[in-house]
Amino acid sequence: MTNPLAAGTRPGRLLLLLPVQTAVVAVLGLLVTGPLAHRWPLSAEEGVNRAVAARRTPFGTALTDRASLLADTQSVIALTLICTAVLLLIPRVPRWREATFLAVSVAAQSTVFLLVTLVVNRERPDVHQLDPAPPTSSFPSGHVGASVALFGGLAVLASRRLRGVQRYLVVGLLLAVPLFVAFSRVYRGMHHPSDVVAGLLNGACTLALVAAALLPRPREEAAPPAPGASALSARRVVVVRHPRACDHGTADRVRGLLRDHGYTEQRWTETTPEDPSGALASRLSGTDTDLVVVCGGDGTVRACVDVVAGTGVPLAIVPCGTGNLLARNLRLPTDPVAALREALGGEAVGLDVGRIRGDGIAPTRFAVMAGAGFDAAMVRDASARLKESLGWAAYVVSAVRHLGDARMRLTIRLDGGAPLERRARMVVIGNVGALQGGLPLLPDARPDSGRLDVVLLDPRGVTGWLAAAGYLASRVPGGRRPSAPGTGERSLAHGALEYFGATRIDLRFARPQPRELDGDVYPAGVRLTAEVEPGALRVCLPAPARAGAPTGAGEEGGVHGHRDARTAAQ
């Protein structure tokens, strides 16, 4: 992903106001310690400190000790580093702006505080102090300012990401921390009330300036990077929504984001068990559609791909399902709205799809994988209740139940060649290569390669399963062995895995086998024929597509070489 800071959508010139803020706080401190020191309400502060000290309790002392420890220099630095690392390492797309905002806010507040203490010299309150007194001035409170910068900064980020009751709860709890720190510093005799008020103002002003300089406005964040004349004209979009996978809140955010990108003519349709594409074909018939947006899982995406492929209408994916394998392989963010935002800011890239048919399966397309045997039985028997509570981990539970299933006999024919007789526990035909967690079942599969990859899994006993698992684990990002491009038949992991690649694959099974396409179960049968349709689907992908940056299966099964895919799209 590109670094959002490089785009620089907001100038950082507002940071030049920080010296002005420093001067204002310093002047305020000189007034507090000079001409205003004996005027009300400052004249009453010593009485307030003595009254609070007289009412200390063991419980209050212990509680405020935790608050002071939470806001001291070492703790604030450590927490800031941890939060910054989380923002950069945990999300699918590193949040450079948010991480920079948080780090700069804490550093800027501390700088203002230190500069002010060089000018203002105020003694600590004349009461028993529960903490060692630092050598700096009592005005302003550094603990309070640091807690506002850190926890207030986290509250700002939370308010931009969360919605509903969760947003108010998290933001409220975060904002309560600096207020409690302020009370604790007065309670412990370390600051006058005006010191903590100045600390609150210093932290809040710093947050406001840094946020205005580094964070985009909510509307700006959702807008296209460089809207031209076409972005201002009305554009037509058809949105296919799975009513259970995509809740009303997500749908509202999708609707608003599309409107911000100029898609004012929106036609929404919901999927049904009888029509998983939501009657998409009829919605496209006789109209000029600029975009199709699919809000659902791989099954919903597959049904829409079957309709859209070959039409030239670009498709944007809003991953709302259990697995979302296509979105993961294309390296889209896992957050539905963030995935759409990045897709709308990118470009339409031509990708391959597979076309499959068989006994009991009418000709249809798939975008991820088609399989028979072990994996199809696993998908078929996964508990719906477990999928709702555990997500894709429910498939792991189902897989354990089928580890002892009998091997199947099959014949595989590649591009019309001689038939190959095999035994296996499962066969998978893939347009992309990675499963959940980035496990590269088909390490060489690319959705813009112009071919389909095939793997036969046939482990013999515990040793075979361990050999297969070890080989696949070595292909996970950061694994021990690099992935080598394969163009022909390869037998690996002591025969537990066998790979092929072709533009047409014919499978024949000795007995009917359960079959699945992109996570949807189909009736058991004895035949499967799959062919690739190169560049038949135009998918909106994030900005790296414009740079032609390869990702490869070694990086979560991403597209290998957007430059080739872009040519196919044209």
Coordinates of C-alpha atoms in Angstrom, one line a residue:
M1 CA 0.0 0.0 0.0
T2 CA 1.1 3.5 -0.7
N3 CA 1.9 5.7 2.2
P4 CA -1.0 8.1 2.6
L5 CA 1.3 10.8 3.9
A6 CA 3.0 10.9 0.5
A7 CA -0.2 12.1 -1.0
G8 CA -0.3 15.0 1.4
T9 CA -3.9 15.9 1.0
R10 CA -3.8 18.2 4.1
P11 CA -1.0 20.7 4.4
G12 CA 1.1 20.6 7.6
R13 CA 1.5 24.3 7.8
L14 CA -0.9 24.4 10.8
L15 CA 1.9 22.9 12.9
L16 CA 3.6 26.2 12.6
L17 CA 1.0 27.5 15.1
L18 CA 2.6 25.4 17.8
P19 CA 5.1 28.1 18.7
V20 CA 2.2 30.5 19.0
Q21 CA 0.5 28.1 21.4
T22 CA 3.7 27.8 23.4
A23 CA 3.9 31.6 23.7
V24 CA 0.3 31.8 24.8
V25 CA 0.7 29.2 27.5
A26 CA 3.9 30.8 28.7
V27 CA 2.2 34.2 28.9
L28 CA -0.7 32.6 30.8
G29 CA 1.7 31.0 33.2
L30 CA 3.5 34.4 33.8
L31 CA 0.1 35.9 34.6
V32 CA -0.8 33.1 37.0
T33 CA 2.5 33.5 38.9
G34 CA 2.5 37.3 38.7
P35 CA -0.3 39.9 38.6
L36 CA -3.1 37.4 38.9
A37 CA -1.6 35.3 41.7
H38 CA -3.5 37.1 44.5
R39 CA -6.8 37.5 42.6
W40 CA -9.8 35.2 42.8
P41 CA -10.0 32.4 41.9
L42 CA -6.2 31.8 42.0
S43 CA -6.1 33.2 45.5
A44 CA -8.4 30.3 46.6
E45 CA -6.3 27.5 45.1
E46 CA -4.1 26.8 48.3
G47 CA -7.3 26.4 50.2
V48 CA -8.6 23.9 47.7
N49 CA -5.4 21.9 47.8
R50 CA -5.5 21.8 51.6
A51 CA -9.1 20.7 51.6
V52 CA -8.5 17.9 49.2
A53 CA -5.4 16.7 51.1
A54 CA -7.4 16.6 54.3
R55 CA -9.9 14.2 52.8
R56 CA -7.5 11.6 51.5
T57 CA -8.4 8.0 52.0
P58 CA -6.3 4.8 51.5
F59 CA -8.5 3.8 48.6
G60 CA -8.3 7.2 47.0
T61 CA -4.6 7.3 47.4
A62 CA -4.1 3.9 45.8
L63 CA -6.4 4.7 42.9
T64 CA -4.8 8.1 42.2
D65 CA -1.4 6.4 42.3
R66 CA -2.4 4.2 39.4
A67 CA -3.6 7.3 37.5
S68 CA -0.4 9.2 38.1
L69 CA 1.7 6.1 37.0
L70 CA -0.4 5.8 33.9
A71 CA 0.4 9.3 32.8
D72 CA 4.1 9.6 33.7
T73 CA 6.7 10.0 31.1
Q74 CA 7.8 6.4 30.8
S75 CA 4.3 5.1 30.6
V76 CA 3.2 7.6 28.0
I77 CA 6.2 6.9 25.8
A78 CA 5.7 3.1 26.1
L79 CA 1.9 3.3 25.4
T80 CA 2.5 5.7 22.4
L81 CA 5.0 3.3 20.9
I82 CA 2.7 0.3 21.4
C83 CA -0.3 2.1 19.9
T84 CA 1.7 3.4 16.9
A85 CA 3.0 -0.1 16.2
V86 CA -0.5 -1.5 16.4
L87 CA -1.8 1.1 13.9
L88 CA 1.1 0.2 11.5
L89 CA 1.3 -3.6 11.9
I90 CA -2.2 -5.0 12.7
P91 CA -4.5 -3.6 10.1
R92 CA -4.4 -5.0 6.5
V93 CA -3.6 -1.5 5.3
P94 CA -1.1 0.3 7.6
R95 CA -2.7 3.5 9.0
W96 CA 0.2 5.8 8.5
R97 CA -1.8 9.0 9.1
E98 CA -3.3 7.9 12.3
A99 CA 0.0 6.6 13.7
T100 CA 1.8 9.8 12.7
F101 CA -1.0 11.9 14.3
L102 CA -0.8 10.1 17.6
A103 CA 3.0 10.2 17.8
V104 CA 3.2 13.8 16.8
S105 CA 0.5 14.9 19.2
V106 CA 2.3 13.3 22.2
A107 CA 5.7 14.7 21.1
A108 CA 4.4 18.2 20.3
Q109 CA 2.5 18.5 23.7
S110 CA 5.7 17.4 25.5
T111 CA 7.7 20.0 23.6
V112 CA 5.3 22.8 24.4
F113 CA 5.3 21.7 28.1
L114 CA 9.1 21.7 28.4
L115 CA 9.5 25.1 26.7
V116 CA 6.9 26.7 28.9
T117 CA 8.6 25.4 32.1
L118 CA 11.8 27.2 31.0
V119 CA 9.9 30.5 31.3
V120 CA 7.4 29.8 34.1
N121 CA 8.6 28.9 37.5
R122 CA 5.8 27.9 39.9
E123 CA 6.2 26.2 43.2
R124 CA 4.2 23.0 44.0
P125 CA 1.2 23.3 46.4
D126 CA 2.1 23.8 50.1
V127 CA 0.7 20.4 51.2
H128 CA 2.1 16.9 51.7
Q129 CA 2.9 15.5 48.3
L130 CA 2.4 11.8 47.6
D131 CA 4.8 11.7 44.7
P132 CA 8.4 12.8 44.3
A133 CA 8.4 16.3 42.9
P134 CA 10.1 16.6 39.5
P135 CA 12.4 19.5 38.9
T136 CA 10.1 21.2 36.4
S137 CA 7.6 23.9 37.2
S138 CA 4.2 23.1 38.6
F139 CA 2.6 25.0 35.7
P140 CA 1.3 23.5 33.4
S141 CA 0.7 19.9 34.5
G142 CA 2.8 17.6 32.2
H143 CA 1.0 14.5 33.3
V144 CA -2.3 15.9 32.4
G145 CA -1.1 17.3 29.0
A146 CA 0.5 14.0 28.1
S147 CA -2.7 12.0 29.0
V148 CA -4.8 14.4 26.9
A149 CA -2.5 14.0 23.9
L150 CA -2.4 10.2 24.2
F151 CA -5.9 9.2 25.3
G152 CA -7.6 12.1 23.7
G153 CA -5.7 11.2 20.5
L154 CA -7.0 7.6 20.7
A155 CA -10.5 9.0 21.3
V156 CA -10.2 11.1 18.1
L157 CA -9.2 8.0 16.1
A158 CA -11.9 5.9 17.8
S159 CA -14.6 8.5 16.9
R160 CA -13.6 8.2 13.2
R161 CA -13.7 4.4 13.1
L162 CA -16.5 3.3 15.4
R163 CA -20.2 3.7 15.1
G164 CA -23.3 3.6 17.3
V165 CA -23.2 2.8 21.0
Q166 CA -19.7 1.4 20.8
R167 CA -18.4 4.7 19.6
Y168 CA -19.8 6.7 22.5
L169 CA -18.7 4.1 25.0
V170 CA -15.1 3.9 23.9
V171 CA -14.7 7.6 23.3
G172 CA -16.2 8.4 26.7
L173 CA -13.9 6.0 28.5
L174 CA -10.8 7.4 26.8
L175 CA -11.7 11.0 27.5
A176 CA -12.4 10.1 31.1
V177 CA -8.8 9.1 31.6
P178 CA -7.2 12.6 31.4
L179 CA -9.9 14.1 33.6
F180 CA -9.2 11.5 36.3
V181 CA -5.5 12.1 35.9
A182 CA -6.2 15.9 36.4
F183 CA -8.1 15.1 39.6
S184 CA -5.4 12.7 40.8
R185 CA -2.6 15.3 40.4
V186 CA -4.5 17.8 42.6
Y187 CA -5.5 15.0 45.1
R188 CA -1.8 13.9 45.4
G189 CA -0.7 17.5 46.1
M190 CA 1.4 17.8 42.9
H191 CA -0.5 20.6 41.2
H192 CA -2.8 23.5 41.8
P193 CA -6.2 23.4 40.0
S194 CA -5.0 26.0 37.5
D195 CA -2.0 23.8 36.6
V196 CA -4.2 20.9 35.6
V197 CA -6.6 23.2 33.7
A198 CA -3.6 24.6 31.8
G199 CA -2.5 21.0 31.1
L200 CA -5.9 20.1 29.7
L201 CA -5.9 23.2 27.5
N202 CA -2.4 22.6 26.3
G203 CA -3.1 18.9 25.4
A204 CA -6.4 19.8 23.7
C205 CA -5.0 22.6 21.6
T206 CA -2.1 20.4 20.5
L207 CA -4.6 17.7 19.5
A208 CA -6.7 20.2 17.5
L209 CA -3.7 21.6 15.6
V210 CA -2.1 18.2 14.8
A211 CA -5.4 16.7 13.8
A212 CA -6.2 19.6 11.5
A213 CA -2.7 19.4 10.0
L214 CA -2.4 15.6 9.6
L215 CA -5.8 13.9 9.6
P216 CA -8.2 14.2 6.6
R217 CA -11.7 15.5 7.1
P218 CA -14.2 12.6 7.1
R219 CA -15.6 13.7 3.8
E220 CA -12.2 14.2 2.3
E221 CA -11.1 10.7 3.5
A222 CA -14.0 9.2 1.6
A223 CA -13.5 11.2 -1.6
P224 CA -11.6 10.1 -4.7
P225 CA -7.9 11.1 -4.7
A226 CA -8.2 13.4 -7.7
P227 CA -11.8 13.9 -8.8
G228 CA -12.2 15.1 -12.3
A229 CA -15.2 16.3 -14.3
S230 CA -16.6 12.7 -14.5
A231 CA -16.6 12.5 -10.7
L232 CA -19.0 15.4 -10.5
S233 CA -21.5 14.0 -12.9
A234 CA -24.1 11.4 -11.9
R235 CA -23.0 7.8 -12.3
R236 CA -25.0 4.7 -12.1
V237 CA -24.3 1.8 -9.8
V238 CA -26.0 -1.5 -9.0
V239 CA -25.4 -2.7 -5.4
V240 CA -26.1 -6.4 -4.6
R241 CA -26.5 -6.9 -0.9
H242 CA -26.6 -10.1 1.1
P243 CA -29.2 -9.1 3.8
R244 CA -27.6 -11.2 6.6
A245 CA -23.9 -10.7 5.8
C246 CA -24.2 -6.9 5.2
D247 CA -26.0 -5.2 8.1
H248 CA -28.0 -2.0 7.8
G249 CA -25.2 0.1 9.3
T250 CA -22.7 -1.1 6.7
A251 CA -25.2 -0.6 3.9
D252 CA -25.8 3.0 5.0
R253 CA -22.0 3.6 5.0
V254 CA -21.7 2.0 1.6
R255 CA -24.5 4.2 0.3
G256 CA -22.9 7.4 1.6
L257 CA -19.5 6.5 0.3
L258 CA -20.8 5.8 -3.2
R259 CA -22.7 9.1 -3.2
D260 CA -19.6 10.9 -2.2
H261 CA -17.9 9.4 -5.2
G262 CA -20.5 10.6 -7.6
Y263 CA -22.7 7.5 -7.8
T264 CA -26.0 9.3 -7.2
E265 CA -28.1 6.8 -9.2
Q266 CA -28.0 3.8 -7.0
R267 CA -30.1 0.7 -7.6
W268 CA -30.0 -1.7 -4.6
T269 CA -31.1 -5.4 -4.7
E270 CA -30.9 -8.1 -2.1
T271 CA -29.9 -11.7 -2.6
T272 CA -32.2 -14.7 -1.9
P273 CA -31.5 -18.4 -1.5
E274 CA -33.2 -18.9 -4.9
D275 CA -31.2 -16.1 -6.6
P276 CA -27.8 -15.4 -4.9
S277 CA -27.1 -12.6 -7.4
G278 CA -30.1 -10.6 -6.4
A279 CA -31.5 -10.6 -10.0
L280 CA -28.4 -8.8 -11.1
A281 CA -28.9 -9.7 -14.8
S282 CA -32.2 -8.0 -15.0
R283 CA -30.9 -4.9 -13.2
L284 CA -28.1 -4.6 -15.8
S285 CA -30.4 -5.3 -18.8
G286 CA -31.1 -2.3 -21.0
T287 CA -29.2 0.2 -18.8
D288 CA -25.8 1.8 -18.9
T289 CA -24.2 0.8 -15.6
D290 CA -20.9 2.3 -14.5
L291 CA -20.3 -0.1 -11.6
V292 CA -21.5 -3.2 -9.8
V293 CA -20.9 -3.4 -6.0
V294 CA -21.2 -6.7 -4.2
C295 CA -21.8 -6.7 -0.5
G296 CA -21.5 -10.3 0.7
G297 CA -19.2 -13.3 0.9
D298 CA -17.5 -15.4 -1.7
G299 CA -20.8 -17.2 -2.7
T300 CA -22.5 -13.9 -3.4
V301 CA -19.5 -12.6 -5.3
R302 CA -19.3 -15.8 -7.4
A303 CA -23.0 -15.4 -8.4
C304 CA -22.4 -11.8 -9.4
V305 CA -19.2 -12.7 -11.2
D306 CA -21.1 -15.2 -13.3
V307 CA -23.4 -12.3 -14.5
V308 CA -20.8 -9.5 -14.8
A309 CA -17.9 -11.4 -16.4
G310 CA -17.5 -10.5 -20.1
T311 CA -19.8 -7.5 -19.9
G312 CA -17.0 -4.9 -19.3
V313 CA -18.8 -3.5 -16.3
P314 CA -16.3 -3.1 -13.4
L315 CA -17.0 -4.9 -10.1
A316 CA -16.2 -3.6 -6.6
I317 CA -16.1 -6.1 -3.7
V318 CA -17.4 -5.2 -0.2
P319 CA -16.2 -8.3 1.9
C320 CA -19.0 -9.2 4.3
G321 CA -18.9 -12.9 4.4
T322 CA -17.3 -15.7 6.5
G323 CA -14.2 -16.4 4.4
N324 CA -13.9 -13.5 1.8
L325 CA -11.2 -15.4 0.1
L326 CA -11.3 -13.4 -3.2
A327 CA -11.0 -10.1 -1.3
R328 CA -8.1 -11.5 0.8
N329 CA -6.3 -12.8 -2.2
L330 CA -6.7 -9.4 -3.9
R331 CA -5.3 -7.8 -0.7
L332 CA -8.4 -5.7 -0.1
P333 CA -8.8 -4.4 3.5
T334 CA -10.9 -6.7 5.7
D335 CA -13.1 -3.8 6.8
P336 CA -16.0 -3.7 4.2
V337 CA -16.2 0.1 3.8
A338 CA -12.4 0.5 3.8
A339 CA -12.2 -2.1 1.0
L340 CA -14.8 -0.2 -1.0
R341 CA -13.0 3.2 -0.4
E342 CA -9.7 1.8 -1.6
A343 CA -11.3 0.1 -4.6
L344 CA -13.1 3.3 -5.7
G345 CA -9.7 5.2 -5.3
G346 CA -8.0 2.6 -7.6
E347 CA -8.8 1.4 -11.1
A348 CA -10.5 -1.5 -12.8
V349 CA -8.1 -4.4 -13.6
G350 CA -8.8 -7.4 -15.8
L351 CA -8.7 -10.7 -14.0
D352 CA -9.3 -14.3 -15.0
V353 CA -12.3 -16.4 -14.0
G354 CA -12.9 -20.1 -14.3
R355 CA -15.9 -21.5 -16.1
I356 CA -17.0 -24.9 -14.8
R357 CA -19.7 -27.5 -15.6
G358 CA -20.5 -31.1 -14.7
D359 CA -23.3 -33.5 -14.1
G360 CA -25.8 -31.7 -12.0
I361 CA -23.9 -28.4 -12.4
A362 CA -25.0 -26.0 -15.2
P363 CA -22.2 -24.0 -16.8
T364 CA -21.2 -21.3 -14.3
R365 CA -18.2 -19.2 -13.4
F366 CA -16.1 -19.1 -10.3
A367 CA -13.5 -16.6 -9.1
V368 CA -11.7 -18.4 -6.2
M369 CA -11.6 -22.2 -6.2
A370 CA -13.7 -25.3 -7.2
G371 CA -13.1 -28.6 -5.5
A372 CA -14.3 -32.1 -4.8
G373 CA -13.7 -34.6 -2.0
F374 CA -12.4 -33.5 1.4
D375 CA -12.7 -29.8 1.0
A376 CA -16.3 -30.0 -0.4
A377 CA -17.4 -32.3 2.5
M378 CA -15.8 -29.8 4.9
V379 CA -17.7 -26.9 3.5
R380 CA -20.9 -28.9 3.3
D381 CA -20.9 -30.1 6.9
A382 CA -19.7 -26.8 8.5
S383 CA -22.3 -25.8 11.1
A384 CA -24.2 -22.6 10.3
R385 CA -24.4 -21.8 14.0
L386 CA -20.6 -22.2 14.3
K387 CA -20.0 -20.1 11.3
E388 CA -22.0 -17.2 12.8
S389 CA -20.0 -17.5 16.1
L390 CA -16.6 -18.6 15.0
G391 CA -16.3 -17.3 11.4
W392 CA -14.1 -19.3 9.1
A393 CA -12.8 -21.3 12.1
A394 CA -16.0 -23.3 11.8
Y395 CA -14.5 -25.0 8.7
V396 CA -11.6 -26.2 10.8
V397 CA -14.0 -27.9 13.2
S398 CA -15.7 -29.5 10.2
A399 CA -12.4 -30.6 8.6
V400 CA -11.4 -32.6 11.7
R401 CA -14.5 -34.7 11.2
H402 CA -13.4 -35.7 7.7
L403 CA -9.8 -36.4 8.2
G404 CA -10.5 -40.1 8.1
D405 CA -12.6 -40.1 4.9
A406 CA -11.8 -42.6 2.3
R407 CA -9.6 -41.7 -0.7
M408 CA -11.2 -41.2 -4.0
R409 CA -10.2 -42.5 -7.4
L410 CA -10.1 -40.0 -10.3
T411 CA -8.9 -39.3 -13.8
I412 CA -7.5 -35.9 -14.6
R413 CA -7.0 -34.7 -18.2
L414 CA -5.1 -31.4 -18.8
D415 CA -5.6 -29.4 -22.0
G416 CA -7.0 -32.4 -23.8
G417 CA -3.8 -34.5 -23.0
A418 CA -3.6 -38.1 -22.0
P419 CA -5.7 -39.0 -18.9
L420 CA -3.8 -39.4 -15.6
E421 CA -5.1 -41.9 -13.1
R422 CA -4.8 -40.8 -9.5
R423 CA -6.0 -41.4 -5.9
A424 CA -6.5 -38.4 -3.6
R425 CA -8.5 -37.1 -0.7
M426 CA -9.4 -33.9 -2.5
V427 CA -8.8 -32.0 -5.7
V428 CA -8.9 -28.3 -5.9
I429 CA -8.9 -26.1 -9.1
G430 CA -7.8 -22.6 -8.2
N431 CA -7.9 -19.2 -9.8
V432 CA -6.2 -17.8 -6.7
G433 CA -4.0 -19.6 -4.3
A434 CA -4.4 -18.6 -0.6
L435 CA -6.8 -19.9 2.0
Q436 CA -7.7 -18.2 5.3
G437 CA -4.7 -16.9 7.2
G438 CA -2.7 -16.7 4.0
L439 CA -2.2 -20.4 3.7
P440 CA -1.0 -20.9 0.1
L441 CA -2.8 -24.1 -1.0
L442 CA -1.9 -23.2 -4.6
P443 CA 1.3 -21.2 -4.3
D444 CA 1.7 -20.4 -8.0
A445 CA -2.0 -19.5 -8.7
R446 CA -2.5 -15.9 -10.0
P447 CA -5.8 -14.5 -11.1
D448 CA -4.2 -12.8 -14.1
S449 CA -2.0 -15.8 -15.3
G450 CA -4.3 -17.0 -18.0
R451 CA -4.5 -20.5 -16.6
L452 CA -5.9 -22.5 -13.7
D453 CA -3.9 -24.4 -11.1
V454 CA -4.8 -27.8 -9.7
V455 CA -3.7 -29.5 -6.5
L456 CA -4.3 -33.1 -5.5
L457 CA -4.0 -33.7 -1.7
D458 CA -3.3 -37.3 -0.9
P459 CA -1.5 -37.6 2.5
R460 CA -0.8 -41.1 3.8
G461 CA -1.2 -41.3 7.5
V462 CA 0.1 -38.9 10.1
T463 CA 3.4 -38.5 8.3
G464 CA 1.7 -37.5 5.1
W465 CA -0.5 -34.9 6.8
L466 CA 2.6 -33.4 8.6
A467 CA 4.6 -33.3 5.3
A468 CA 1.7 -31.5 3.5
A469 CA 1.2 -29.1 6.4
G470 CA 5.0 -28.4 6.6
Y471 CA 5.3 -27.7 2.9
L472 CA 2.3 -25.3 2.9
A473 CA 3.5 -23.6 6.0
S474 CA 6.9 -22.9 4.3
R475 CA 5.0 -21.0 1.6
V476 CA 3.2 -18.7 4.1
P477 CA 4.7 -15.1 4.0
G478 CA 7.9 -15.3 6.1
G479 CA 8.1 -19.1 5.5
R480 CA 11.4 -20.9 5.0
R481 CA 11.3 -21.7 1.3
P482 CA 10.6 -19.5 -1.6
S483 CA 7.8 -20.3 -4.0
A484 CA 9.1 -21.5 -7.4
P485 CA 6.9 -21.0 -10.4
G486 CA 5.6 -24.3 -11.7
T487 CA 4.6 -24.8 -15.3
G488 CA 4.0 -28.6 -15.3
E489 CA 3.3 -31.6 -13.1
R490 CA 5.0 -31.5 -9.7
S491 CA 4.8 -34.0 -6.8
L492 CA 5.8 -32.5 -3.5
A493 CA 5.8 -33.2 0.3
H494 CA 6.7 -36.9 -0.3
G495 CA 3.7 -37.3 -2.7
A496 CA 1.1 -35.8 -0.4
L497 CA 0.7 -32.8 -2.8
E498 CA 0.7 -32.9 -6.6
Y499 CA 0.4 -29.7 -8.7
F500 CA -0.7 -29.1 -12.3
G501 CA -1.5 -26.0 -14.4
A502 CA -3.6 -25.8 -17.5
T503 CA -6.2 -23.8 -19.3
R504 CA -8.7 -26.7 -19.3
I505 CA -9.1 -29.4 -16.7
D506 CA -11.3 -32.4 -17.0
L507 CA -12.0 -34.5 -13.9
R508 CA -13.7 -37.9 -13.7
F509 CA -14.4 -39.6 -10.4
A510 CA -15.0 -43.4 -9.9
R511 CA -17.8 -42.6 -7.4
P512 CA -19.9 -39.5 -6.9
Q513 CA -18.1 -36.9 -4.8
P514 CA -19.3 -33.8 -2.9
R515 CA -18.3 -30.7 -4.9
E516 CA -18.1 -26.9 -4.1
L517 CA -17.6 -23.7 -5.9
D518 CA -16.3 -20.6 -4.0
G519 CA -17.7 -22.0 -0.8
D520 CA -21.1 -23.0 -2.2
V521 CA -21.9 -26.7 -2.0
Y522 CA -23.2 -28.5 -5.1
P523 CA -24.7 -32.0 -5.5
A524 CA -22.3 -34.9 -5.5
G525 CA -21.3 -36.1 -9.0
V526 CA -18.7 -37.8 -11.1
R527 CA -17.6 -35.1 -13.5
L528 CA -16.1 -31.6 -13.5
T529 CA -14.7 -29.6 -16.4
A530 CA -13.1 -26.2 -15.8
E531 CA -11.8 -23.7 -18.3
V532 CA -10.1 -20.3 -17.8
E533 CA -11.6 -17.1 -19.3
P534 CA -8.5 -14.8 -19.3
G535 CA -9.2 -11.2 -18.3
A536 CA -13.0 -11.7 -18.5
L537 CA -13.7 -9.8 -15.2
R538 CA -12.9 -6.2 -14.5
V539 CA -12.4 -5.7 -10.7
C540 CA -11.7 -2.4 -9.0
L541 CA -8.5 -2.8 -7.1
P542 CA -6.6 -0.3 -4.8
A543 CA -3.9 2.2 -5.9
P544 CA -1.0 -0.3 -6.3
A545 CA -2.7 -1.5 -9.4
R546 CA -1.7 1.8 -11.1
A547 CA 1.9 1.3 -10.1
G548 CA 2.1 -2.3 -11.5
A549 CA 3.5 -3.4 -8.1
P550 CA 3.5 -7.2 -8.0
T551 CA 2.4 -8.9 -4.8
G552 CA 2.5 -12.6 -5.6
A553 CA 1.1 -15.6 -3.7
G554 CA 3.9 -15.3 -1.2
E555 CA 2.1 -12.2 0.0
E556 CA -1.2 -13.6 0.8
G557 CA -2.0 -14.8 -2.7
G558 CA -2.2 -11.4 -4.2
V559 CA -2.3 -10.5 -7.9
H560 CA 1.1 -11.1 -9.5
G561 CA 1.9 -8.1 -11.7
H562 CA -1.0 -5.7 -12.1
R563 CA 0.7 -4.4 -15.3
D564 CA -0.3 -7.6 -17.2
A565 CA -3.8 -7.6 -15.7
R566 CA -4.3 -4.0 -16.7
T567 CA -3.4 -4.9 -20.3
A568 CA -6.0 -7.6 -20.2
A569 CA -8.6 -5.1 -18.9
Q570 CA -7.9 -2.9 -21.9

